[in-house]
Amino acid sequence: MIKKKIIIFHPYSKLGGADRSLYRLLKKLNKKKYSITFVSIDNSIIKDQLRREIKFISLNVSRTIFTILKLRELIKNLIKNSNDSRKIILISNQNFANIIAFFATINLTNIKKIFIERNHIDELNYYDGLINLIKKKIIKFLMKIAYKNADKIIGICKQLSKDLSKHVKKPVQTIYSPSYDKEIYKLSKKKINFTFNKKNCYLINVSRFSEYKGQMDILKATSKLFYKYPKLRLILIGYGKYKRKLIKFIQKNNLNKKIYLIDNCQNPYPFIHKSNLFLFASNYEGFPNVLVEALMLNTPVISSNCKSGPEEILLNGKAGDLFQKKNYKQLNVMIENFIKNPKKLVKKMKVGKKQLWKFSPDRHVKIYNKILSNI
């Protein structure tokens, strides 16, 4: 049997939800049916876990234009060396990667393109300075051109798919991220170098340290509560340069003994499992896998009602509390309500657990297999 050749283009492979989703998909795809090449600009974080089954290629380029040329050269070589060029499928991830994939495949007729969008288009409405604004406007414009040339567009939640479809004027299929991975239960039982005091109430956030991930809103919402409730503690797990601003706020408000910042944690699940409440405060998202993971580990959730994902995971507030994004005062009230009466949110968490099957890796890969077979 001739294997279908699949190229996964994921430019920057870092610790995050996109990489975990790709890992779960690639782990379950039938390697006897598919020959898979994973292409990134830097070294892939999932290389060590899947190196025996998948070929990993790092383009090692410094500028986007070189990425287009190198990716095009790679694809042309695969087509040239393939016994059946019709069986080459390129799957790219996230808007700028999809645009690169479009330019890299212009006039290459023997390749099928699947574009996965993992961030809501709202992402392009947030910018830092004039250069970043221009860059995001260009991406928004190029998406309309590039996505029309895709053979399939996939969004990772319904709201994202709906709004993206309006923007690019082409159908977008929703395939939820495979967040409900039962391996998480095993990982949550691993030993960690951190002591949880049963007398304390632990709040936790796991996310990249960024202005748009809302950690500062969490700090503003909790800063006064630490004095009102001496047993309250906050754990922030993530990575990124924004950590410096968070540290400044913590030091300025004398909260060093109340808040723990943990860098580049490979396994956050024991922390989530042992915490009392999970906080999520992003301004925008694609699909917040970590909300599914928190519900799996019996940790109640309070989340910003950002686009998109939280509302779908938390069943419009039936499976967790939702607050208006950036509204740290509303978040403050919700946290205090939980401290006073945790049972209400625990009950919601149990409701949410019953619908987690929608996010299972088996269901995820079943849908992808159907797409890959028919494209």
mmCIF file of C-alpha atoms in Angstrom:
data_model
loop_
_atom_site.group_PDB
_atom_site.id
_atom_site.type_symbol
_atom_site.label_atom_id
_atom_site.label_comp_id
_atom_site.label_asym_id
_atom_site.label_seq_id
_atom_site.Cartn_x
_atom_site.Cartn_y
_atom_site.Cartn_z
ATOM 1 C CA MET A 1 0.000 0.000 0.000
ATOM 2 C CA ILE A 2 1.352 3.442 -0.976
ATOM 3 C CA LYS A 3 1.332 5.732 2.042
ATOM 4 C CA LYS A 4 -0.173 9.186 1.817
ATOM 5 C CA LYS A 5 2.531 11.776 2.492
ATOM 6 C CA ILE A 6 1.584 14.372 5.102
ATOM 7 C CA ILE A 7 3.594 17.512 5.846
ATOM 8 C CA ILE A 8 2.760 19.221 9.136
ATOM 9 C CA PHE A 9 3.966 22.847 9.056
ATOM 10 C CA HIS A 10 4.111 24.336 12.562
ATOM 11 C CA PRO A 11 6.695 27.154 12.483
ATOM 12 C CA TYR A 12 7.340 27.797 16.167
ATOM 13 C CA SER A 13 7.010 24.746 18.359
ATOM 14 C CA LYS A 14 6.783 25.775 22.007
ATOM 15 C CA LEU A 15 5.193 24.574 25.206
ATOM 16 C CA GLY A 16 1.493 25.259 24.608
ATOM 17 C CA GLY A 17 -1.946 24.040 23.601
ATOM 18 C CA ALA A 18 -1.222 23.880 19.845
ATOM 19 C CA ASP A 19 1.731 21.554 20.380
ATOM 20 C CA ARG A 20 -0.173 19.306 22.770
ATOM 21 C CA SER A 21 -3.034 19.068 20.241
ATOM 22 C CA LEU A 22 -0.650 18.196 17.410
ATOM 23 C CA TYR A 23 1.122 15.645 19.584
ATOM 24 C CA ARG A 24 -2.171 13.891 20.392
ATOM 25 C CA LEU A 25 -3.188 13.852 16.731
ATOM 26 C CA LEU A 26 0.168 12.607 15.437
ATOM 27 C CA LYS A 27 0.427 9.985 18.145
ATOM 28 C CA LYS A 28 -2.850 8.383 17.047
ATOM 29 C CA LEU A 29 -2.637 8.713 13.254
ATOM 30 C CA ASN A 30 -2.005 5.368 11.539
ATOM 31 C CA LYS A 31 1.718 5.370 10.614
ATOM 32 C CA LYS A 32 1.163 2.428 8.254
ATOM 33 C CA LYS A 33 -1.248 4.563 6.247
ATOM 34 C CA TYR A 34 0.552 7.913 6.437
ATOM 35 C CA SER A 35 4.171 9.011 6.012
ATOM 36 C CA ILE A 36 4.487 12.127 8.181
ATOM 37 C CA THR A 37 7.058 14.940 8.028
ATOM 38 C CA PHE A 38 6.930 17.625 10.730
ATOM 39 C CA VAL A 39 8.416 20.963 9.593
ATOM 40 C CA SER A 40 9.238 23.853 11.919
ATOM 41 C CA ILE A 41 11.504 26.887 11.886
ATOM 42 C CA ASP A 42 13.109 25.970 15.201
ATOM 43 C CA ASN A 43 13.484 22.612 16.940
ATOM 44 C CA SER A 44 10.149 20.998 17.745
ATOM 45 C CA ILE A 45 9.308 20.471 21.396
ATOM 46 C CA ILE A 46 7.545 17.176 20.558
ATOM 47 C CA LYS A 47 10.484 15.770 18.584
ATOM 48 C CA ASP A 48 11.823 13.652 21.442
ATOM 49 C CA GLN A 49 8.406 12.048 21.997
ATOM 50 C CA LEU A 50 7.716 11.107 18.365
ATOM 51 C CA ARG A 51 11.125 10.992 16.640
ATOM 52 C CA ARG A 52 10.909 7.253 15.872
ATOM 53 C CA GLU A 53 7.641 7.511 13.946
ATOM 54 C CA ILE A 54 7.887 10.924 12.288
ATOM 55 C CA LYS A 55 10.553 12.753 10.319
ATOM 56 C CA PHE A 56 11.368 16.159 11.817
ATOM 57 C CA ILE A 57 12.870 18.971 9.725
ATOM 58 C CA SER A 58 13.984 22.361 11.041
ATOM 59 C CA LEU A 59 14.206 25.058 8.353
ATOM 60 C CA ASN A 60 16.630 27.181 10.406
ATOM 61 C CA VAL A 61 15.789 30.494 8.752
ATOM 62 C CA SER A 62 15.946 34.053 10.054
ATOM 63 C CA ARG A 63 13.316 35.745 7.854
ATOM 64 C CA THR A 64 9.817 34.854 6.637
ATOM 65 C CA ILE A 65 10.738 35.115 2.943
ATOM 66 C CA PHE A 66 13.365 32.397 3.390
ATOM 67 C CA THR A 67 10.761 30.220 5.132
ATOM 68 C CA ILE A 68 8.544 30.399 2.034
ATOM 69 C CA LEU A 69 11.420 29.466 -0.271
ATOM 70 C CA LYS A 70 12.711 26.631 1.914
ATOM 71 C CA LEU A 71 9.257 25.160 2.494
ATOM 72 C CA ARG A 72 8.542 25.326 -1.254
ATOM 73 C CA GLU A 73 11.823 23.557 -2.027
ATOM 74 C CA LEU A 74 11.031 20.848 0.526
ATOM 75 C CA ILE A 75 7.543 20.256 -0.920
ATOM 76 C CA LYS A 76 8.848 20.145 -4.508
ATOM 77 C CA ASN A 77 11.438 17.528 -3.519
ATOM 78 C CA LEU A 78 8.760 15.404 -1.861
ATOM 79 C CA ILE A 79 6.586 15.635 -4.979
ATOM 80 C CA LYS A 80 9.539 14.765 -7.200
ATOM 81 C CA ASN A 81 10.480 11.713 -5.113
ATOM 82 C CA SER A 82 6.921 10.489 -4.589
ATOM 83 C CA ASN A 83 5.532 7.512 -6.496
ATOM 84 C CA ASP A 84 2.088 9.050 -6.263
ATOM 85 C CA SER A 85 2.267 12.851 -6.084
ATOM 86 C CA ARG A 86 -1.490 13.119 -5.567
ATOM 87 C CA LYS A 87 -1.068 11.711 -2.083
ATOM 88 C CA ILE A 88 0.814 14.709 -0.611
ATOM 89 C CA ILE A 89 -1.164 16.723 1.970
ATOM 90 C CA LEU A 90 0.114 19.897 3.627
ATOM 91 C CA ILE A 91 -1.385 20.741 7.019
ATOM 92 C CA SER A 92 -0.395 24.124 8.429
ATOM 93 C CA ASN A 93 -1.276 25.744 11.740
ATOM 94 C CA GLN A 94 -2.285 29.321 12.605
ATOM 95 C CA ASN A 95 -2.817 32.359 10.379
ATOM 96 C CA PHE A 96 0.736 33.461 9.498
ATOM 97 C CA ALA A 97 1.810 29.828 8.939
ATOM 98 C CA ASN A 98 -1.179 29.283 6.659
ATOM 99 C CA ILE A 99 -0.222 32.373 4.652
ATOM 100 C CA ILE A 100 3.358 31.076 4.308
ATOM 101 C CA ALA A 101 1.966 27.696 3.201
ATOM 102 C CA PHE A 102 -0.156 29.427 0.552
ATOM 103 C CA PHE A 103 2.789 31.312 -0.983
ATOM 104 C CA ALA A 104 5.029 28.236 -0.761
ATOM 105 C CA THR A 105 2.573 26.161 -2.813
ATOM 106 C CA ILE A 106 1.581 28.609 -5.561
ATOM 107 C CA ASN A 107 1.328 26.714 -8.881
ATOM 108 C CA LEU A 108 2.091 23.383 -7.193
ATOM 109 C CA THR A 109 -0.942 21.440 -8.382
ATOM 110 C CA ASN A 110 -0.091 18.070 -6.849
ATOM 111 C CA ILE A 111 -0.631 19.021 -3.241
ATOM 112 C CA LYS A 112 -3.711 19.392 -1.040
ATOM 113 C CA LYS A 113 -3.758 22.128 1.601
ATOM 114 C CA ILE A 114 -5.476 21.947 4.994
ATOM 115 C CA PHE A 115 -5.319 25.171 7.028
ATOM 116 C CA ILE A 116 -5.963 24.920 10.777
ATOM 117 C CA GLU A 117 -6.826 28.132 12.606
ATOM 118 C CA ARG A 118 -6.074 27.994 16.323
ATOM 119 C CA ASN A 119 -6.642 31.620 17.352
ATOM 120 C CA HIS A 120 -9.802 33.653 17.033
ATOM 121 C CA ILE A 121 -9.539 36.474 14.518
ATOM 122 C CA ASP A 122 -9.881 38.851 17.501
ATOM 123 C CA GLU A 123 -6.161 38.231 18.021
ATOM 124 C CA LEU A 124 -5.470 40.559 15.088
ATOM 125 C CA ASN A 125 -7.274 43.432 16.811
ATOM 126 C CA TYR A 126 -4.635 43.551 19.565
ATOM 127 C CA TYR A 127 -1.294 45.166 18.775
ATOM 128 C CA ASP A 128 1.762 46.821 20.328
ATOM 129 C CA GLY A 129 2.723 49.937 18.400
ATOM 130 C CA LEU A 130 2.390 51.042 14.773
ATOM 131 C CA ILE A 131 4.604 48.348 13.213
ATOM 132 C CA ASN A 132 2.638 45.576 14.938
ATOM 133 C CA LEU A 133 -0.643 47.199 13.842
ATOM 134 C CA ILE A 134 0.479 47.282 10.186
ATOM 135 C CA LYS A 135 1.718 43.683 10.406
ATOM 136 C CA LYS A 136 -1.624 42.444 11.730
ATOM 137 C CA LYS A 137 -3.606 44.384 9.124
ATOM 138 C CA ILE A 138 -1.499 42.749 6.406
ATOM 139 C CA ILE A 139 -2.103 39.291 7.917
ATOM 140 C CA LYS A 140 -5.840 39.966 8.055
ATOM 141 C CA PHE A 141 -5.834 40.990 4.376
ATOM 142 C CA LEU A 142 -3.667 38.076 3.215
ATOM 143 C CA MET A 143 -5.868 35.587 5.071
ATOM 144 C CA LYS A 144 -8.720 36.443 2.689
ATOM 145 C CA ILE A 145 -6.540 35.540 -0.296
ATOM 146 C CA ALA A 146 -4.737 32.524 1.163
ATOM 147 C CA TYR A 147 -7.681 30.777 2.806
ATOM 148 C CA LYS A 148 -9.743 30.837 -0.402
ATOM 149 C CA ASN A 149 -7.065 28.621 -1.948
ATOM 150 C CA ALA A 150 -7.171 26.005 0.824
ATOM 151 C CA ASP A 151 -8.795 22.637 0.138
ATOM 152 C CA LYS A 152 -10.068 22.533 3.726
ATOM 153 C CA ILE A 153 -10.174 25.072 6.560
ATOM 154 C CA ILE A 154 -10.524 23.854 10.138
ATOM 155 C CA GLY A 155 -11.352 25.898 13.232
ATOM 156 C CA ILE A 156 -10.951 24.497 16.721
ATOM 157 C CA CYS A 157 -14.246 25.736 18.161
ATOM 158 C CA LYS A 158 -17.602 26.879 16.793
ATOM 159 C CA GLN A 159 -17.305 30.612 17.501
ATOM 160 C CA LEU A 160 -13.859 30.746 15.894
ATOM 161 C CA SER A 161 -15.091 28.851 12.824
ATOM 162 C CA LYS A 162 -18.161 31.032 12.435
ATOM 163 C CA ASP A 163 -16.276 34.341 12.621
ATOM 164 C CA LEU A 164 -13.387 33.102 10.466
ATOM 165 C CA SER A 165 -15.829 31.905 7.801
ATOM 166 C CA LYS A 166 -17.360 35.394 7.657
ATOM 167 C CA HIS A 167 -13.915 36.947 7.237
ATOM 168 C CA VAL A 168 -12.553 34.657 4.499
ATOM 169 C CA LYS A 169 -15.957 33.966 2.897
ATOM 170 C CA LYS A 170 -15.427 30.222 2.796
ATOM 171 C CA PRO A 171 -16.823 27.311 4.884
ATOM 172 C CA VAL A 172 -14.829 26.391 7.996
ATOM 173 C CA GLN A 173 -15.256 22.996 9.658
ATOM 174 C CA THR A 174 -15.068 22.807 13.443
ATOM 175 C CA ILE A 175 -12.953 20.100 15.031
ATOM 176 C CA TYR A 176 -12.516 20.576 18.768
ATOM 177 C CA SER A 177 -9.019 20.269 20.196
ATOM 178 C CA PRO A 178 -8.247 16.817 21.669
ATOM 179 C CA SER A 179 -7.915 18.147 25.216
ATOM 180 C CA TYR A 180 -9.596 15.251 27.015
ATOM 181 C CA ASP A 181 -6.464 13.113 27.079
ATOM 182 C CA LYS A 182 -6.652 10.478 29.818
ATOM 183 C CA GLU A 183 -2.864 10.495 30.062
ATOM 184 C CA ILE A 184 -3.361 13.706 32.048
ATOM 185 C CA TYR A 185 -4.694 11.655 34.987
ATOM 186 C CA LYS A 186 -1.354 9.819 35.198
ATOM 187 C CA LEU A 187 0.646 13.027 34.829
ATOM 188 C CA SER A 188 -1.379 14.685 37.610
ATOM 189 C CA LYS A 189 -0.123 12.057 40.075
ATOM 190 C CA LYS A 190 3.569 12.759 39.462
ATOM 191 C CA LYS A 191 5.604 14.143 42.350
ATOM 192 C CA ILE A 192 6.434 17.853 42.289
ATOM 193 C CA ASN A 193 8.835 20.021 44.220
ATOM 194 C CA PHE A 194 6.088 22.074 45.832
ATOM 195 C CA THR A 195 4.225 21.700 49.113
ATOM 196 C CA PHE A 196 0.498 22.339 49.242
ATOM 197 C CA ASN A 197 -0.734 23.295 52.705
ATOM 198 C CA LYS A 198 -4.218 21.825 53.198
ATOM 199 C CA LYS A 199 -5.185 24.815 55.321
ATOM 200 C CA ASN A 200 -4.655 27.199 52.403
ATOM 201 C CA CYS A 201 -6.906 27.968 49.431
ATOM 202 C CA TYR A 202 -4.912 27.807 46.183
ATOM 203 C CA LEU A 203 -5.870 29.639 43.011
ATOM 204 C CA ILE A 204 -4.014 28.737 39.811
ATOM 205 C CA ASN A 205 -3.499 30.039 36.290
ATOM 206 C CA VAL A 206 -1.523 28.167 33.612
ATOM 207 C CA SER A 207 -0.763 30.183 30.488
ATOM 208 C CA ARG A 208 1.974 31.939 28.562
ATOM 209 C CA PHE A 209 2.996 35.086 30.442
ATOM 210 C CA SER A 210 1.543 37.809 28.212
ATOM 211 C CA GLU A 211 -0.440 41.022 28.467
ATOM 212 C CA TYR A 212 -3.220 39.343 26.484
ATOM 213 C CA LYS A 213 -3.385 36.257 28.695
ATOM 214 C CA GLY A 214 -4.697 38.407 31.535
ATOM 215 C CA GLN A 215 -2.355 37.530 34.426
ATOM 216 C CA MET A 216 -2.283 41.205 35.412
ATOM 217 C CA ASP A 217 -6.091 41.189 35.693
ATOM 218 C CA ILE A 218 -5.791 38.146 37.969
ATOM 219 C CA LEU A 219 -3.255 39.986 40.149
ATOM 220 C CA LYS A 220 -5.487 43.067 40.370
ATOM 221 C CA ALA A 221 -8.504 40.894 41.209
ATOM 222 C CA THR A 222 -6.708 39.042 44.003
ATOM 223 C CA SER A 223 -4.332 41.648 45.492
ATOM 224 C CA LYS A 224 -6.750 42.899 48.156
ATOM 225 C CA LEU A 225 -8.217 39.459 48.821
ATOM 226 C CA PHE A 226 -4.867 38.236 50.201
ATOM 227 C CA TYR A 227 -5.218 40.605 53.158
ATOM 228 C CA LYS A 228 -8.880 39.763 53.688
ATOM 229 C CA TYR A 229 -8.235 35.998 53.471
ATOM 230 C CA PRO A 230 -4.756 35.232 54.898
ATOM 231 C CA LYS A 231 -4.887 31.584 53.764
ATOM 232 C CA LEU A 232 -5.322 32.532 50.099
ATOM 233 C CA ARG A 233 -2.478 31.690 47.681
ATOM 234 C CA LEU A 234 -1.982 32.152 43.917
ATOM 235 C CA ILE A 235 0.121 30.028 41.553
ATOM 236 C CA LEU A 236 1.029 31.385 38.107
ATOM 237 C CA ILE A 237 2.617 28.851 35.730
ATOM 238 C CA GLY A 238 3.905 29.934 32.334
ATOM 239 C CA TYR A 239 6.752 31.358 30.292
ATOM 240 C CA GLY A 240 7.537 34.642 28.556
ATOM 241 C CA LYS A 241 9.078 38.097 28.995
ATOM 242 C CA TYR A 242 5.900 39.522 30.534
ATOM 243 C CA LYS A 243 6.924 37.756 33.743
ATOM 244 C CA ARG A 244 9.042 40.813 34.615
ATOM 245 C CA LYS A 245 5.956 43.054 34.819
ATOM 246 C CA LEU A 246 4.153 40.518 36.975
ATOM 247 C CA ILE A 247 7.102 40.372 39.374
ATOM 248 C CA LYS A 248 7.141 44.187 39.650
ATOM 249 C CA PHE A 249 3.453 44.209 40.599
ATOM 250 C CA ILE A 250 3.965 41.435 43.161
ATOM 251 C CA GLN A 251 6.923 43.191 44.766
ATOM 252 C CA LYS A 252 5.219 46.596 44.773
ATOM 253 C CA ASN A 253 2.223 45.129 46.635
ATOM 254 C CA ASN A 254 4.345 43.015 49.040
ATOM 255 C CA LEU A 255 2.792 39.742 47.830
ATOM 256 C CA ASN A 256 5.965 37.662 47.466
ATOM 257 C CA LYS A 257 4.838 35.209 50.141
ATOM 258 C CA LYS A 258 1.342 34.874 48.682
ATOM 259 C CA ILE A 259 2.079 34.359 44.974
ATOM 260 C CA TYR A 260 4.247 31.718 43.291
ATOM 261 C CA LEU A 261 5.574 32.211 39.744
ATOM 262 C CA ILE A 262 6.765 29.001 38.088
ATOM 263 C CA ASP A 263 8.681 29.076 34.783
ATOM 264 C CA ASN A 264 8.502 26.579 31.899
ATOM 265 C CA CYS A 265 6.773 23.824 33.831
ATOM 266 C CA GLN A 266 6.619 20.709 31.638
ATOM 267 C CA ASN A 267 3.909 19.094 33.778
ATOM 268 C CA PRO A 268 1.428 21.556 35.326
ATOM 269 C CA TYR A 269 -1.193 18.882 36.038
ATOM 270 C CA PRO A 270 -0.239 18.047 39.656
ATOM 271 C CA PHE A 271 -0.521 21.767 40.428
ATOM 272 C CA ILE A 272 -3.953 22.032 38.776
ATOM 273 C CA HIS A 273 -5.181 18.869 40.491
ATOM 274 C CA LYS A 274 -4.160 20.066 43.964
ATOM 275 C CA SER A 275 -5.418 23.631 43.546
ATOM 276 C CA ASN A 276 -8.867 24.703 44.709
ATOM 277 C CA LEU A 277 -9.803 26.989 41.822
ATOM 278 C CA PHE A 278 -8.581 27.511 38.250
ATOM 279 C CA LEU A 279 -8.550 31.075 36.881
ATOM 280 C CA PHE A 280 -8.488 31.919 33.178
ATOM 281 C CA ALA A 281 -8.368 35.555 32.021
ATOM 282 C CA SER A 282 -7.364 35.711 28.339
ATOM 283 C CA ASN A 283 -8.497 38.567 26.094
ATOM 284 C CA TYR A 284 -8.752 36.182 23.134
ATOM 285 C CA GLU A 285 -8.191 32.491 22.487
ATOM 286 C CA GLY A 286 -8.662 29.782 19.921
ATOM 287 C CA PHE A 287 -9.562 26.972 22.254
ATOM 288 C CA PRO A 288 -8.344 26.992 25.879
ATOM 289 C CA ASN A 289 -7.371 23.333 26.351
ATOM 290 C CA VAL A 290 -6.477 24.061 29.955
ATOM 291 C CA LEU A 291 -10.148 24.623 30.891
ATOM 292 C CA VAL A 292 -10.966 21.068 29.784
ATOM 293 C CA GLU A 293 -7.915 19.817 31.690
ATOM 294 C CA ALA A 294 -8.961 21.649 34.865
ATOM 295 C CA LEU A 295 -12.453 20.115 34.729
ATOM 296 C CA MET A 296 -10.891 16.691 34.173
ATOM 297 C CA LEU A 297 -8.879 17.121 37.380
ATOM 298 C CA ASN A 298 -11.926 18.207 39.432
ATOM 299 C CA THR A 299 -10.791 21.813 39.706
ATOM 300 C CA PRO A 300 -13.632 24.367 39.414
ATOM 301 C CA VAL A 301 -13.171 27.148 36.855
ATOM 302 C CA ILE A 302 -13.687 30.882 36.592
ATOM 303 C CA SER A 303 -12.944 32.137 33.070
ATOM 304 C CA SER A 304 -13.079 35.287 30.990
ATOM 305 C CA ASN A 305 -15.832 35.133 28.390
ATOM 306 C CA CYS A 306 -13.390 35.851 25.584
ATOM 307 C CA LYS A 307 -13.687 34.745 21.983
ATOM 308 C CA SER A 308 -13.529 31.875 21.702
ATOM 309 C CA GLY A 309 -13.811 28.567 23.498
ATOM 310 C CA PRO A 310 -14.635 29.267 27.169
ATOM 311 C CA GLU A 311 -18.355 29.707 26.556
ATOM 312 C CA GLU A 312 -18.518 26.389 24.659
ATOM 313 C CA ILE A 313 -16.468 24.455 27.211
ATOM 314 C CA LEU A 314 -18.278 25.938 30.214
ATOM 315 C CA LEU A 315 -21.738 25.553 28.630
ATOM 316 C CA ASN A 316 -22.595 29.264 28.774
ATOM 317 C CA GLY A 317 -21.869 29.377 32.503
ATOM 318 C CA LYS A 318 -23.483 26.074 33.513
ATOM 319 C CA ALA A 319 -20.093 24.359 33.930
ATOM 320 C CA GLY A 320 -18.136 27.286 35.392
ATOM 321 C CA ASP A 321 -18.354 31.015 36.024
ATOM 322 C CA LEU A 322 -17.751 33.464 33.165
ATOM 323 C CA PHE A 323 -16.709 37.105 33.610
ATOM 324 C CA GLN A 324 -16.350 39.900 31.076
ATOM 325 C CA LYS A 325 -12.772 39.989 29.754
ATOM 326 C CA LYS A 326 -10.512 42.641 31.369
ATOM 327 C CA ASN A 327 -13.108 43.169 34.111
ATOM 328 C CA TYR A 328 -10.927 42.340 37.116
ATOM 329 C CA LYS A 329 -13.505 43.809 39.522
ATOM 330 C CA GLN A 330 -16.087 41.258 38.375
ATOM 331 C CA LEU A 331 -13.436 38.543 38.677
ATOM 332 C CA ASN A 332 -12.691 39.731 42.224
ATOM 333 C CA VAL A 333 -16.354 39.280 43.210
ATOM 334 C CA MET A 334 -16.506 35.795 41.676
ATOM 335 C CA ILE A 335 -13.343 34.662 43.474
ATOM 336 C CA GLU A 336 -14.662 35.931 46.801
ATOM 337 C CA ASN A 337 -17.992 34.204 46.196
ATOM 338 C CA PHE A 338 -16.078 30.961 45.673
ATOM 339 C CA ILE A 339 -14.063 31.441 48.873
ATOM 340 C CA LYS A 340 -17.291 31.966 50.836
ATOM 341 C CA ASN A 341 -19.239 29.163 49.143
ATOM 342 C CA PRO A 342 -17.145 26.771 46.992
ATOM 343 C CA LYS A 343 -19.921 24.170 46.652
ATOM 344 C CA LYS A 344 -21.790 26.162 44.005
ATOM 345 C CA LEU A 345 -18.847 26.168 41.600
ATOM 346 C CA VAL A 346 -17.926 22.571 42.430
ATOM 347 C CA LYS A 347 -21.441 21.580 41.373
ATOM 348 C CA LYS A 348 -20.968 23.391 38.056
ATOM 349 C CA MET A 349 -17.646 21.611 37.542
ATOM 350 C CA LYS A 350 -19.403 18.237 37.837
ATOM 351 C CA VAL A 351 -21.875 19.311 35.141
ATOM 352 C CA GLY A 352 -18.973 20.229 32.855
ATOM 353 C CA LYS A 353 -17.233 16.886 33.310
ATOM 354 C CA LYS A 354 -20.176 15.046 31.741
ATOM 355 C CA GLN A 355 -19.606 16.620 28.306
ATOM 356 C CA LEU A 356 -15.819 16.275 28.066
ATOM 357 C CA TRP A 357 -16.155 13.317 25.655
ATOM 358 C CA LYS A 358 -16.536 15.921 22.876
ATOM 359 C CA PHE A 359 -12.864 16.767 23.285
ATOM 360 C CA SER A 360 -11.411 13.235 23.245
ATOM 361 C CA PRO A 361 -8.331 12.446 21.064
ATOM 362 C CA ASP A 362 -10.083 9.338 19.650
ATOM 363 C CA ARG A 363 -12.986 11.421 18.367
ATOM 364 C CA HIS A 364 -10.532 14.042 17.091
ATOM 365 C CA VAL A 365 -8.406 11.593 15.079
ATOM 366 C CA LYS A 366 -11.498 9.817 13.719
ATOM 367 C CA ILE A 367 -12.669 13.066 12.104
ATOM 368 C CA TYR A 368 -9.183 13.806 10.746
ATOM 369 C CA ASN A 369 -8.876 10.298 9.287
ATOM 370 C CA LYS A 370 -12.093 10.851 7.384
ATOM 371 C CA ILE A 371 -10.849 14.195 6.024
ATOM 372 C CA LEU A 372 -7.431 12.784 5.054
ATOM 373 C CA SER A 373 -9.043 9.838 3.294
ATOM 374 C CA ASN A 374 -11.435 11.956 1.249
ATOM 375 C CA ILE A 375 -9.392 15.050 0.412
#
